[in-house]
Amino acid sequence: QPYAPTGKLWMQWPDGLFVCSASVIDKGVIVTAAHCVVDFGTGATPTSIWFEPARNGNSTPFGSFDVSNWVYATSYANGSDVCDPQAPGVVCENDWALATVEPNGSGQYIESVIGGSYGVEDGDFGYVSFSGEMAAQITQLGYPVSLDGGNRMIRTDSLGTQSTPNQVVIGSDQTGGSSGGPWLANFGISPSSSGNPVPTDSTSNRVIGTTSWGYVDPSVDVQGASRFGNNTAFPAPGPTNIEAGINQVCTNYPAYCN
């Protein structure tokens, strides 16, 4: 901990095997990017998916877990999601997805096997006004194919700033394969004590987005994520996008939630 909840995601599509990243956020639930598991506009999905938490080279210390029961925004699947007109299906408000993870051969749920999970926050958690921008310090974890062949977890720390459409943007040289990896606020081991008053938004290891896109030009070290919050498809005062997704997963598949 706190790296163990992040892992490599494998997706078998009819036209080949593809890779992304994901992270554990509940007893048997992971979060990743929608484009890893559903085709924008057509709603097509992979034939099979599996997850390897904390993969390191050829080592999978916690084993491999089958993934099922995907939940994502209907607007992303049917192609009506609000996106940058220059990047439809890529820079969008709701490029996120949740899924249940099947217990291993011993009947253990993934959170128990790896010894923990991340929490999730939305809205402006961790953000402050900084130089005219809404900004937060973000830790990005993922398995980019261009670094170590996509077989080792890469960590990037960057200032993230809010952008449109409902995006947060960081500096990063992670590339394809990192999609779906968590963007975390307050990454690390929680302090054993704190001062008075306790800092705001100080809860450790909270996922506030997942890697969604980057630039084709490798000299532009920038990546973006769909922010967890209210947006066009999930307007206030109703639940945020990630809140609605978690509610759906835990209502339909309660055995996978604490």
mmCIF file of C-alpha atoms in Angstrom:
data_model
loop_
_atom_site.group_PDB
_atom_site.id
_atom_site.type_symbol
_atom_site.label_atom_id
_atom_site.label_comp_id
_atom_site.label_asym_id
_atom_site.label_seq_id
_atom_site.Cartn_x
_atom_site.Cartn_y
_atom_site.Cartn_z
ATOM 1 C CA GLN A 1 0.000 0.000 0.000
ATOM 2 C CA PRO A 2 -0.810 2.508 -1.305
ATOM 3 C CA TYR A 3 0.244 1.197 -4.739
ATOM 4 C CA ALA A 4 -1.436 -2.232 -4.574
ATOM 5 C CA PRO A 5 -4.965 -1.123 -5.634
ATOM 6 C CA THR A 6 -3.633 -0.002 -9.050
ATOM 7 C CA GLY A 7 -3.119 -2.588 -11.757
ATOM 8 C CA LYS A 8 -3.025 -3.503 -15.419
ATOM 9 C CA LEU A 9 -6.270 -4.131 -17.306
ATOM 10 C CA TRP A 10 -6.476 -6.492 -20.301
ATOM 11 C CA MET A 11 -9.329 -6.365 -22.845
ATOM 12 C CA GLN A 12 -9.921 -8.952 -25.554
ATOM 13 C CA TRP A 13 -11.730 -7.289 -28.460
ATOM 14 C CA PRO A 14 -12.719 -9.052 -31.700
ATOM 15 C CA ASP A 15 -9.813 -7.317 -33.468
ATOM 16 C CA GLY A 16 -7.151 -7.997 -30.856
ATOM 17 C CA LEU A 17 -5.850 -7.728 -27.293
ATOM 18 C CA PHE A 18 -5.552 -4.257 -25.762
ATOM 19 C CA VAL A 19 -4.307 -2.901 -22.432
ATOM 20 C CA CYS A 20 -5.300 -0.142 -20.021
ATOM 21 C CA SER A 21 -4.942 0.563 -16.304
ATOM 22 C CA ALA A 22 -7.495 0.548 -13.467
ATOM 23 C CA SER A 23 -7.753 0.718 -9.679
ATOM 24 C CA VAL A 24 -9.749 -0.875 -6.869
ATOM 25 C CA ILE A 25 -12.238 1.396 -5.069
ATOM 26 C CA ASP A 26 -14.396 -1.094 -3.142
ATOM 27 C CA LYS A 27 -14.655 -4.722 -2.023
ATOM 28 C CA GLY A 28 -14.971 -5.930 -5.616
ATOM 29 C CA VAL A 29 -15.191 -2.790 -7.777
ATOM 30 C CA ILE A 30 -12.645 -1.115 -10.062
ATOM 31 C CA VAL A 31 -12.667 2.204 -11.905
ATOM 32 C CA THR A 32 -11.077 2.857 -15.308
ATOM 33 C CA ALA A 33 -11.718 4.863 -18.492
ATOM 34 C CA ALA A 34 -14.849 4.208 -20.545
ATOM 35 C CA HIS A 35 -12.935 4.081 -23.825
ATOM 36 C CA CYS A 36 -11.072 1.018 -22.538
ATOM 37 C CA VAL A 37 -14.266 -1.029 -22.309
ATOM 38 C CA VAL A 38 -16.919 0.511 -24.572
ATOM 39 C CA ASP A 39 -16.733 1.989 -28.056
ATOM 40 C CA PHE A 40 -17.916 5.604 -28.193
ATOM 41 C CA GLY A 41 -21.103 5.867 -30.233
ATOM 42 C CA THR A 42 -21.629 2.157 -30.955
ATOM 43 C CA GLY A 43 -21.664 0.754 -27.431
ATOM 44 C CA ALA A 44 -19.578 -2.264 -28.489
ATOM 45 C CA THR A 45 -17.699 -3.969 -25.629
ATOM 46 C CA PRO A 46 -14.831 -6.472 -25.296
ATOM 47 C CA THR A 47 -15.476 -10.214 -25.253
ATOM 48 C CA SER A 48 -13.466 -10.676 -22.045
ATOM 49 C CA ILE A 49 -11.568 -8.528 -19.527
ATOM 50 C CA TRP A 50 -9.171 -9.312 -16.681
ATOM 51 C CA PHE A 51 -7.236 -7.291 -14.103
ATOM 52 C CA GLU A 52 -3.791 -7.771 -12.549
ATOM 53 C CA PRO A 53 -3.323 -5.605 -9.434
ATOM 54 C CA ALA A 54 0.219 -4.336 -8.797
ATOM 55 C CA ARG A 55 1.733 -6.160 -11.767
ATOM 56 C CA ASN A 56 5.516 -5.711 -11.762
ATOM 57 C CA GLY A 57 7.385 -6.971 -14.813
ATOM 58 C CA ASN A 58 6.361 -10.595 -15.255
ATOM 59 C CA SER A 59 5.239 -10.863 -11.636
ATOM 60 C CA THR A 60 1.548 -10.727 -10.677
ATOM 61 C CA PRO A 61 1.843 -10.873 -6.862
ATOM 62 C CA PHE A 62 -1.911 -10.981 -6.246
ATOM 63 C CA GLY A 63 -2.899 -13.017 -9.288
ATOM 64 C CA SER A 64 -5.373 -12.224 -12.063
ATOM 65 C CA PHE A 65 -9.076 -11.459 -11.627
ATOM 66 C CA ASP A 66 -11.930 -11.793 -14.118
ATOM 67 C CA VAL A 67 -13.917 -8.592 -14.639
ATOM 68 C CA SER A 68 -17.659 -8.342 -15.347
ATOM 69 C CA ASN A 69 -20.777 -6.139 -15.050
ATOM 70 C CA TRP A 70 -19.602 -2.874 -16.598
ATOM 71 C CA VAL A 71 -21.256 0.445 -15.724
ATOM 72 C CA TYR A 72 -20.591 3.607 -17.753
ATOM 73 C CA ALA A 73 -22.458 6.714 -18.862
ATOM 74 C CA THR A 74 -25.146 6.034 -21.453
ATOM 75 C CA SER A 75 -24.173 9.317 -23.106
ATOM 76 C CA TYR A 76 -20.657 7.996 -23.761
ATOM 77 C CA ALA A 77 -21.827 4.672 -25.168
ATOM 78 C CA ASN A 78 -24.408 6.221 -27.520
ATOM 79 C CA GLY A 79 -22.135 9.063 -28.638
ATOM 80 C CA SER A 80 -24.176 11.945 -27.218
ATOM 81 C CA ASP A 81 -21.647 12.897 -24.528
ATOM 82 C CA VAL A 82 -20.332 16.465 -24.605
ATOM 83 C CA CYS A 83 -16.828 16.328 -26.110
ATOM 84 C CA ASP A 84 -14.272 18.696 -27.528
ATOM 85 C CA PRO A 85 -15.380 19.121 -31.172
ATOM 86 C CA GLN A 86 -11.780 18.483 -32.242
ATOM 87 C CA ALA A 87 -11.661 15.172 -30.325
ATOM 88 C CA PRO A 88 -15.075 13.449 -30.219
ATOM 89 C CA GLY A 89 -15.022 10.286 -28.147
ATOM 90 C CA VAL A 90 -11.620 11.287 -26.743
ATOM 91 C CA VAL A 91 -11.869 14.530 -24.761
ATOM 92 C CA CYS A 92 -15.321 14.046 -23.249
ATOM 93 C CA GLU A 93 -17.168 14.760 -20.028
ATOM 94 C CA ASN A 94 -17.734 11.122 -19.080
ATOM 95 C CA ASP A 95 -14.814 8.928 -20.108
ATOM 96 C CA TRP A 96 -15.057 6.802 -16.943
ATOM 97 C CA ALA A 97 -16.310 3.287 -16.215
ATOM 98 C CA LEU A 98 -16.817 0.996 -13.233
ATOM 99 C CA ALA A 99 -16.897 -2.786 -13.085
ATOM 100 C CA THR A 100 -17.228 -5.651 -10.671
ATOM 101 C CA VAL A 101 -14.282 -7.984 -10.111
ATOM 102 C CA GLU A 102 -15.001 -11.657 -9.558
ATOM 103 C CA PRO A 103 -13.540 -13.353 -6.451
ATOM 104 C CA ASN A 104 -10.408 -15.434 -6.987
ATOM 105 C CA GLY A 105 -10.290 -19.216 -6.952
ATOM 106 C CA SER A 106 -10.307 -19.191 -3.147
ATOM 107 C CA GLY A 107 -13.466 -17.084 -3.044
ATOM 108 C CA GLN A 108 -11.658 -13.940 -1.866
ATOM 109 C CA TYR A 109 -12.670 -10.496 -3.091
ATOM 110 C CA ILE A 110 -9.906 -8.353 -4.525
ATOM 111 C CA GLU A 111 -9.924 -5.711 -1.763
ATOM 112 C CA SER A 112 -9.222 -8.421 0.818
ATOM 113 C CA VAL A 113 -6.507 -10.023 -1.316
ATOM 114 C CA ILE A 114 -4.535 -6.797 -1.858
ATOM 115 C CA GLY A 115 -5.187 -5.393 1.619
ATOM 116 C CA GLY A 116 -7.161 -2.266 0.818
ATOM 117 C CA SER A 117 -8.679 0.046 -1.769
ATOM 118 C CA TYR A 118 -8.824 3.708 -2.707
ATOM 119 C CA GLY A 119 -11.675 6.077 -1.926
ATOM 120 C CA VAL A 120 -13.413 8.300 -4.466
ATOM 121 C CA GLU A 121 -14.104 12.041 -4.347
ATOM 122 C CA ASP A 122 -15.824 14.379 -6.780
ATOM 123 C CA GLY A 123 -16.530 18.059 -7.356
ATOM 124 C CA ASP A 124 -13.755 20.381 -6.182
ATOM 125 C CA PHE A 125 -12.195 18.025 -3.623
ATOM 126 C CA GLY A 126 -8.525 18.971 -3.242
ATOM 127 C CA TYR A 127 -8.724 21.976 -5.574
ATOM 128 C CA VAL A 128 -7.813 25.555 -4.667
ATOM 129 C CA SER A 129 -7.641 28.762 -6.659
ATOM 130 C CA PHE A 130 -4.036 29.122 -7.851
ATOM 131 C CA SER A 131 -2.781 31.756 -10.318
ATOM 132 C CA GLY A 132 -6.271 32.177 -11.727
ATOM 133 C CA GLU A 133 -6.848 28.420 -12.152
ATOM 134 C CA MET A 134 -8.638 25.799 -10.097
ATOM 135 C CA ALA A 135 -5.727 23.497 -9.357
ATOM 136 C CA ALA A 136 -4.858 20.389 -7.334
ATOM 137 C CA GLN A 137 -1.708 18.354 -6.737
ATOM 138 C CA ILE A 138 -2.325 14.987 -8.440
ATOM 139 C CA THR A 139 -0.550 11.639 -8.445
ATOM 140 C CA GLN A 140 -1.121 9.590 -11.605
ATOM 141 C CA LEU A 141 -0.481 5.827 -11.648
ATOM 142 C CA GLY A 142 -0.593 3.671 -14.745
ATOM 143 C CA TYR A 143 1.014 1.168 -17.104
ATOM 144 C CA PRO A 144 2.084 3.120 -20.222
ATOM 145 C CA VAL A 145 3.300 0.825 -22.990
ATOM 146 C CA SER A 146 6.110 3.191 -23.990
ATOM 147 C CA LEU A 147 7.765 2.807 -20.558
ATOM 148 C CA ASP A 148 9.011 -0.641 -19.420
ATOM 149 C CA GLY A 149 6.822 -2.241 -22.078
ATOM 150 C CA GLY A 150 3.720 -1.419 -20.058
ATOM 151 C CA ASN A 151 4.614 -4.073 -17.487
ATOM 152 C CA ARG A 152 5.611 -1.817 -14.603
ATOM 153 C CA MET A 153 3.570 0.770 -12.764
ATOM 154 C CA ILE A 154 4.688 4.331 -13.462
ATOM 155 C CA ARG A 155 4.057 7.213 -11.058
ATOM 156 C CA THR A 156 3.737 10.832 -12.194
ATOM 157 C CA ASP A 157 3.154 13.803 -9.870
ATOM 158 C CA SER A 158 1.865 17.041 -11.339
ATOM 159 C CA LEU A 159 -0.216 20.109 -10.710
ATOM 160 C CA GLY A 160 -3.595 19.531 -12.344
ATOM 161 C CA THR A 161 -5.843 22.343 -13.557
ATOM 162 C CA GLN A 162 -9.533 22.228 -14.418
ATOM 163 C CA SER A 163 -10.442 22.666 -18.064
ATOM 164 C CA THR A 164 -13.383 22.133 -20.412
ATOM 165 C CA PRO A 165 -15.316 20.059 -21.291
ATOM 166 C CA ASN A 166 -15.268 19.047 -17.611
ATOM 167 C CA GLN A 167 -11.606 18.053 -17.740
ATOM 168 C CA VAL A 168 -8.546 18.172 -15.511
ATOM 169 C CA VAL A 169 -5.169 18.432 -17.268
ATOM 170 C CA ILE A 170 -1.702 17.488 -15.968
ATOM 171 C CA GLY A 171 1.869 17.360 -17.203
ATOM 172 C CA SER A 172 2.817 13.734 -17.874
ATOM 173 C CA ASP A 173 4.871 11.611 -20.272
ATOM 174 C CA GLN A 174 2.734 8.516 -19.737
ATOM 175 C CA THR A 175 1.195 7.227 -22.962
ATOM 176 C CA GLY A 176 -1.116 4.515 -24.311
ATOM 177 C CA GLY A 177 -1.779 1.811 -21.727
ATOM 178 C CA SER A 178 -1.991 4.359 -18.911
ATOM 179 C CA SER A 179 -5.645 5.040 -19.812
ATOM 180 C CA GLY A 180 -7.934 4.330 -16.900
ATOM 181 C CA GLY A 181 -5.208 4.629 -14.289
ATOM 182 C CA PRO A 182 -6.175 6.603 -11.174
ATOM 183 C CA TRP A 183 -5.568 10.295 -10.590
ATOM 184 C CA LEU A 184 -5.214 10.553 -6.833
ATOM 185 C CA ALA A 185 -5.415 13.387 -4.343
ATOM 186 C CA ASN A 186 -3.358 13.031 -1.145
ATOM 187 C CA PHE A 187 -1.480 9.941 -2.327
ATOM 188 C CA GLY A 188 0.573 8.204 0.345
ATOM 189 C CA ILE A 189 0.431 6.873 3.890
ATOM 190 C CA SER A 190 -1.933 8.796 6.176
ATOM 191 C CA PRO A 191 -0.226 10.713 9.000
ATOM 192 C CA SER A 192 -0.625 9.275 12.481
ATOM 193 C CA SER A 193 -1.589 12.692 13.863
ATOM 194 C CA SER A 194 -2.554 16.122 12.575
ATOM 195 C CA GLY A 195 -2.527 19.700 13.747
ATOM 196 C CA ASN A 196 -5.390 21.922 14.762
ATOM 197 C CA PRO A 197 -7.243 22.759 12.638
ATOM 198 C CA VAL A 198 -7.113 19.640 10.447
ATOM 199 C CA PRO A 199 -6.324 20.572 6.815
ATOM 200 C CA THR A 200 -9.340 20.578 4.514
ATOM 201 C CA ASP A 201 -9.743 17.780 1.938
ATOM 202 C CA SER A 202 -7.025 15.835 3.740
ATOM 203 C CA THR A 203 -8.355 12.274 3.377
ATOM 204 C CA SER A 204 -5.659 10.086 1.813
ATOM 205 C CA ASN A 205 -5.699 8.224 -1.505
ATOM 206 C CA ARG A 206 -8.834 9.577 -3.142
ATOM 207 C CA VAL A 207 -9.434 8.957 -6.854
ATOM 208 C CA ILE A 208 -10.703 12.160 -8.485
ATOM 209 C CA GLY A 209 -10.419 11.069 -12.134
ATOM 210 C CA THR A 210 -8.820 8.481 -14.442
ATOM 211 C CA THR A 211 -6.395 8.929 -17.349
ATOM 212 C CA SER A 212 -8.402 9.591 -20.500
ATOM 213 C CA TRP A 213 -6.294 11.133 -23.268
ATOM 214 C CA GLY A 214 -2.938 12.514 -24.350
ATOM 215 C CA TYR A 215 -1.347 14.017 -27.465
ATOM 216 C CA VAL A 216 -0.166 11.965 -30.436
ATOM 217 C CA ASP A 217 2.912 14.199 -30.611
ATOM 218 C CA PRO A 218 5.304 12.642 -28.030
ATOM 219 C CA SER A 219 6.934 16.014 -27.388
ATOM 220 C CA VAL A 220 3.709 17.339 -25.805
ATOM 221 C CA ASP A 221 3.785 15.851 -22.301
ATOM 222 C CA VAL A 222 0.171 16.579 -21.351
ATOM 223 C CA GLN A 223 -2.668 14.260 -20.408
ATOM 224 C CA GLY A 224 -6.274 14.800 -19.425
ATOM 225 C CA ALA A 225 -9.063 13.121 -17.480
ATOM 226 C CA SER A 226 -12.826 13.467 -17.252
ATOM 227 C CA ARG A 227 -13.471 15.096 -13.872
ATOM 228 C CA PHE A 228 -15.667 13.363 -11.346
ATOM 229 C CA GLY A 229 -18.524 15.789 -10.784
ATOM 230 C CA ASN A 230 -21.781 17.158 -12.141
ATOM 231 C CA ASN A 231 -21.881 17.885 -15.867
ATOM 232 C CA THR A 232 -24.261 18.013 -18.826
ATOM 233 C CA ALA A 233 -25.310 14.357 -18.534
ATOM 234 C CA PHE A 234 -25.341 14.453 -14.719
ATOM 235 C CA PRO A 235 -26.613 17.938 -13.823
ATOM 236 C CA ALA A 236 -26.772 19.372 -10.310
ATOM 237 C CA PRO A 237 -28.463 19.050 -7.893
ATOM 238 C CA GLY A 238 -28.577 15.354 -8.787
ATOM 239 C CA PRO A 239 -25.742 12.872 -8.192
ATOM 240 C CA THR A 240 -22.395 13.427 -9.882
ATOM 241 C CA ASN A 241 -21.263 11.126 -12.681
ATOM 242 C CA ILE A 242 -19.153 8.874 -10.466
ATOM 243 C CA GLU A 243 -21.703 8.939 -7.649
ATOM 244 C CA ALA A 244 -24.432 7.772 -10.022
ATOM 245 C CA GLY A 245 -22.153 5.012 -11.320
ATOM 246 C CA ILE A 246 -21.254 3.756 -7.856
ATOM 247 C CA ASN A 247 -24.914 3.835 -6.815
ATOM 248 C CA GLN A 248 -25.799 1.739 -9.864
ATOM 249 C CA VAL A 249 -23.047 -0.814 -9.240
ATOM 250 C CA CYS A 250 -23.827 -1.233 -5.553
ATOM 251 C CA THR A 251 -27.594 -1.379 -6.101
ATOM 252 C CA ASN A 252 -27.404 -3.937 -8.900
ATOM 253 C CA TYR A 253 -24.465 -5.947 -7.539
ATOM 254 C CA PRO A 254 -24.436 -5.404 -3.748
ATOM 255 C CA ALA A 255 -22.170 -8.383 -3.009
ATOM 256 C CA TYR A 256 -19.247 -6.453 -4.530
ATOM 257 C CA CYS A 257 -19.622 -3.405 -2.251
ATOM 258 C CA ASN A 258 -18.833 -2.868 1.416
#
